[in-house]
């Protein structure tokens, strides 16, 4: 049975950087704006309205590319999408890395795009035994509840709700309220939210 609440005492989860792991529950507001058919911009704020992260990008060689930056505009990571016949895969590199960089933070796979309830599987670099591996993390999202959760095993690490109106969507604007477990890398969680959202658009 899935655990839908917080489990305290979870070890620190540092994927992008320990400065993104805080000892309290992080409450964030993610604002998405769409420009044209392929350009998207995300701003991430804390509950006091301070800018934490920015994500932007466009199509690159007919594939999506998204770059996460800190408030000063310094690149933190680059997300690149590859589309296959039955699935989508993203590779995430530190900084604004080139496509052929072997320095990988994590990979995200969507095993099947046909289900109403979306599931993403997240693999760290040392998890590379093809066909025998279990994901290090996974993400579930639902079109009906307009929400998503990030898990490590059965432990909930983060959850988000999609707050929208038809008027805001028509204007190319969407908002997400995100809660991140203490000591969990909130930049990592933000990257997963962006990937889940980009897979659906």
PDB file of C-alpha atoms in Angstrom, residues 60-180:
ATOM      1  CA  UNK A  60      16.818  21.634 -30.123  1.00  0.00           C
ATOM      2  CA  UNK A  61      17.300  19.396 -33.177  1.00  0.00           C
ATOM      3  CA  UNK A  62      13.539  18.656 -32.993  1.00  0.00           C
ATOM      4  CA  UNK A  63      13.901  17.543 -29.349  1.00  0.00           C
ATOM      5  CA  UNK A  64      13.053  19.523 -26.231  1.00  0.00           C
ATOM      6  CA  UNK A  65      15.866  21.104 -24.239  1.00  0.00           C
ATOM      7  CA  UNK A  66      15.303  22.798 -20.876  1.00  0.00           C
ATOM      8  CA  UNK A  67      17.943  24.595 -18.780  1.00  0.00           C
ATOM      9  CA  UNK A  68      17.534  25.232 -15.047  1.00  0.00           C
ATOM     10  CA  UNK A  69      19.241  28.342 -13.642  1.00  0.00           C
ATOM     11  CA  UNK A  70      19.658  29.915 -10.232  1.00  0.00           C
ATOM     12  CA  UNK A  71      18.230  33.425  -9.541  1.00  0.00           C
ATOM     13  CA  UNK A  72      21.426  34.995 -10.934  1.00  0.00           C
ATOM     14  CA  UNK A  73      21.003  33.124 -14.234  1.00  0.00           C
ATOM     15  CA  UNK A  74      23.833  30.621 -13.676  1.00  0.00           C
ATOM     16  CA  UNK A  75      23.034  27.216 -15.291  1.00  0.00           C
ATOM     17  CA  UNK A  76      22.486  24.407 -12.794  1.00  0.00           C
ATOM     18  CA  UNK A  77      21.422  21.572 -15.087  1.00  0.00           C
ATOM     19  CA  UNK A  78      20.295  20.780 -18.630  1.00  0.00           C
ATOM     20  CA  UNK A  79      17.390  18.456 -19.490  1.00  0.00           C
ATOM     21  CA  UNK A  80      17.235  16.877 -22.955  1.00  0.00           C
ATOM     22  CA  UNK A  81      14.381  14.783 -24.299  1.00  0.00           C
ATOM     23  CA  UNK A  82      14.600  11.842 -26.652  1.00  0.00           C
ATOM     24  CA  UNK A  83      11.386  10.445 -28.123  1.00  0.00           C
ATOM     25  CA  UNK A  84      11.099   6.817 -29.144  1.00  0.00           C
ATOM     26  CA  UNK A  85       8.164   4.978 -30.684  1.00  0.00           C
ATOM     27  CA  UNK A  86       6.573   3.877 -27.425  1.00  0.00           C
ATOM     28  CA  UNK A  87       8.275   5.978 -24.771  1.00  0.00           C
ATOM     29  CA  UNK A  88      10.015   9.224 -23.903  1.00  0.00           C
ATOM     30  CA  UNK A  89      13.372   9.580 -22.197  1.00  0.00           C
ATOM     31  CA  UNK A  90      15.156  12.560 -20.657  1.00  0.00           C
ATOM     32  CA  UNK A  91      18.834  12.827 -19.791  1.00  0.00           C
ATOM     33  CA  UNK A  92      19.833  15.428 -17.202  1.00  0.00           C
ATOM     34  CA  UNK A  93      23.389  16.837 -17.119  1.00  0.00           C
ATOM     35  CA  UNK A  94      24.976  19.315 -14.695  1.00  0.00           C
ATOM     36  CA  UNK A  95      25.345  22.909 -15.887  1.00  0.00           C
ATOM     37  CA  UNK A  96      24.683  23.798 -19.513  1.00  0.00           C
ATOM     38  CA  UNK A  97      26.303  20.640 -20.853  1.00  0.00           C
ATOM     39  CA  UNK A  98      26.612  19.539 -24.453  1.00  0.00           C
ATOM     40  CA  UNK A  99      24.610  16.611 -25.794  1.00  0.00           C
ATOM     41  CA  UNK A 100      27.601  14.248 -25.850  1.00  0.00           C
ATOM     42  CA  UNK A 101      28.602  14.902 -22.234  1.00  0.00           C
ATOM     43  CA  UNK A 102      29.119  11.737 -20.186  1.00  0.00           C
ATOM     44  CA  UNK A 103      28.508  13.628 -16.946  1.00  0.00           C
ATOM     45  CA  UNK A 104      24.934  12.644 -16.057  1.00  0.00           C
ATOM     46  CA  UNK A 105      22.946  13.512 -12.929  1.00  0.00           C
ATOM     47  CA  UNK A 106      20.018  11.207 -13.691  1.00  0.00           C
ATOM     48  CA  UNK A 107      17.800   9.826 -16.438  1.00  0.00           C
ATOM     49  CA  UNK A 108      14.003   9.775 -16.609  1.00  0.00           C
ATOM     50  CA  UNK A 109      11.957   7.275 -18.614  1.00  0.00           C
ATOM     51  CA  UNK A 110       8.237   7.103 -19.313  1.00  0.00           C
ATOM     52  CA  UNK A 111       7.624   3.378 -19.900  1.00  0.00           C
ATOM     53  CA  UNK A 112       4.199   3.804 -21.506  1.00  0.00           C
ATOM     54  CA  UNK A 113       2.495   7.004 -22.704  1.00  0.00           C
ATOM     55  CA  UNK A 114      -0.898   5.278 -23.082  1.00  0.00           C
ATOM     56  CA  UNK A 115      -2.048   5.214 -19.444  1.00  0.00           C
ATOM     57  CA  UNK A 116      -4.365   7.817 -17.931  1.00  0.00           C
ATOM     58  CA  UNK A 117      -2.146   7.829 -14.840  1.00  0.00           C
ATOM     59  CA  UNK A 118       1.348   8.853 -15.896  1.00  0.00           C
ATOM     60  CA  UNK A 119       4.375   7.186 -14.340  1.00  0.00           C
ATOM     61  CA  UNK A 120       7.990   8.268 -14.714  1.00  0.00           C
ATOM     62  CA  UNK A 121      10.943   6.144 -13.643  1.00  0.00           C
ATOM     63  CA  UNK A 122      14.105   7.902 -12.457  1.00  0.00           C
ATOM     64  CA  UNK A 123      17.552   6.288 -12.633  1.00  0.00           C
ATOM     65  CA  UNK A 124      20.798   7.541 -11.112  1.00  0.00           C
ATOM     66  CA  UNK A 125      24.061   7.075 -13.089  1.00  0.00           C
ATOM     67  CA  UNK A 126      25.180   3.946 -11.201  1.00  0.00           C
ATOM     68  CA  UNK A 127      21.869   2.225 -11.957  1.00  0.00           C
ATOM     69  CA  UNK A 128      22.721   0.988 -15.455  1.00  0.00           C
ATOM     70  CA  UNK A 129      21.980  -2.729 -15.579  1.00  0.00           C
ATOM     71  CA  UNK A 130      19.608  -2.770 -18.546  1.00  0.00           C
ATOM     72  CA  UNK A 131      16.607  -5.066 -18.117  1.00  0.00           C
ATOM     73  CA  UNK A 132      17.309  -5.857 -14.441  1.00  0.00           C
ATOM     74  CA  UNK A 133      17.236  -2.449 -12.827  1.00  0.00           C
ATOM     75  CA  UNK A 134      14.584  -0.996 -10.563  1.00  0.00           C
ATOM     76  CA  UNK A 135      14.161   2.796 -10.607  1.00  0.00           C
ATOM     77  CA  UNK A 136      15.795   4.802  -7.820  1.00  0.00           C
ATOM     78  CA  UNK A 137      12.752   7.099  -7.738  1.00  0.00           C
ATOM     79  CA  UNK A 138       9.442   7.257  -9.529  1.00  0.00           C
ATOM     80  CA  UNK A 139       6.824   9.890 -10.223  1.00  0.00           C
ATOM     81  CA  UNK A 140       3.091   9.395 -10.541  1.00  0.00           C
ATOM     82  CA  UNK A 141       0.707  11.941 -11.985  1.00  0.00           C
ATOM     83  CA  UNK A 142      -2.982  11.922 -12.766  1.00  0.00           C
ATOM     84  CA  UNK A 143      -5.006  13.911 -15.282  1.00  0.00           C
ATOM     85  CA  UNK A 144      -8.097  13.569 -13.065  1.00  0.00           C
ATOM     86  CA  UNK A 145      -6.558  14.855  -9.828  1.00  0.00           C
ATOM     87  CA  UNK A 146      -4.167  17.300 -11.578  1.00  0.00           C
ATOM     88  CA  UNK A 147      -1.426  16.376  -9.127  1.00  0.00           C
ATOM     89  CA  UNK A 148       1.787  14.422  -8.894  1.00  0.00           C
ATOM     90  CA  UNK A 149       3.898  12.681  -6.246  1.00  0.00           C
ATOM     91  CA  UNK A 150       7.557  11.695  -6.141  1.00  0.00           C
ATOM     92  CA  UNK A 151       8.484   8.455  -4.376  1.00  0.00           C
ATOM     93  CA  UNK A 152      11.572   6.634  -3.223  1.00  0.00           C
ATOM     94  CA  UNK A 153      10.267   3.137  -2.749  1.00  0.00           C
ATOM     95  CA  UNK A 154       6.977   3.671  -0.895  1.00  0.00           C
ATOM     96  CA  UNK A 155       8.120   6.892   0.745  1.00  0.00           C
ATOM     97  CA  UNK A 156       6.619  10.151  -0.513  1.00  0.00           C
ATOM     98  CA  UNK A 157       9.322  12.776  -1.090  1.00  0.00           C
ATOM     99  CA  UNK A 158       7.216  15.507  -2.677  1.00  0.00           C
ATOM    100  CA  UNK A 159       3.731  16.271  -3.889  1.00  0.00           C
ATOM    101  CA  UNK A 160       2.292  18.975  -6.108  1.00  0.00           C
ATOM    102  CA  UNK A 161      -1.107  20.263  -7.119  1.00  0.00           C
ATOM    103  CA  UNK A 162      -1.886  21.977 -10.392  1.00  0.00           C
ATOM    104  CA  UNK A 163      -3.883  25.179  -9.775  1.00  0.00           C
ATOM    105  CA  UNK A 164      -5.473  26.433 -12.962  1.00  0.00           C
ATOM    106  CA  UNK A 165      -8.410  28.160 -14.568  1.00  0.00           C
ATOM    107  CA  UNK A 166      -9.423  27.887 -18.201  1.00  0.00           C
ATOM    108  CA  UNK A 167      -8.711  31.594 -18.542  1.00  0.00           C
ATOM    109  CA  UNK A 168      -5.127  31.204 -17.339  1.00  0.00           C
ATOM    110  CA  UNK A 169      -4.494  28.234 -19.629  1.00  0.00           C
ATOM    111  CA  UNK A 170      -5.822  30.190 -22.613  1.00  0.00           C
ATOM    112  CA  UNK A 171      -3.308  32.909 -21.713  1.00  0.00           C
ATOM    113  CA  UNK A 172      -0.489  30.347 -21.615  1.00  0.00           C
ATOM    114  CA  UNK A 173      -0.057  30.511 -17.826  1.00  0.00           C
ATOM    115  CA  UNK A 174      -0.180  27.694 -15.250  1.00  0.00           C
ATOM    116  CA  UNK A 175       0.656  27.464 -11.525  1.00  0.00           C
ATOM    117  CA  UNK A 176       1.738  24.558  -9.329  1.00  0.00           C
ATOM    118  CA  UNK A 177       1.944  24.385  -5.547  1.00  0.00           C
ATOM    119  CA  UNK A 178       4.749  22.039  -4.474  1.00  0.00           C
ATOM    120  CA  UNK A 179       5.691  20.590  -1.059  1.00  0.00           C
ATOM    121  CA  UNK A 180       9.115  18.967  -0.693  1.00  0.00           C
TER     122      UNK A 180
END
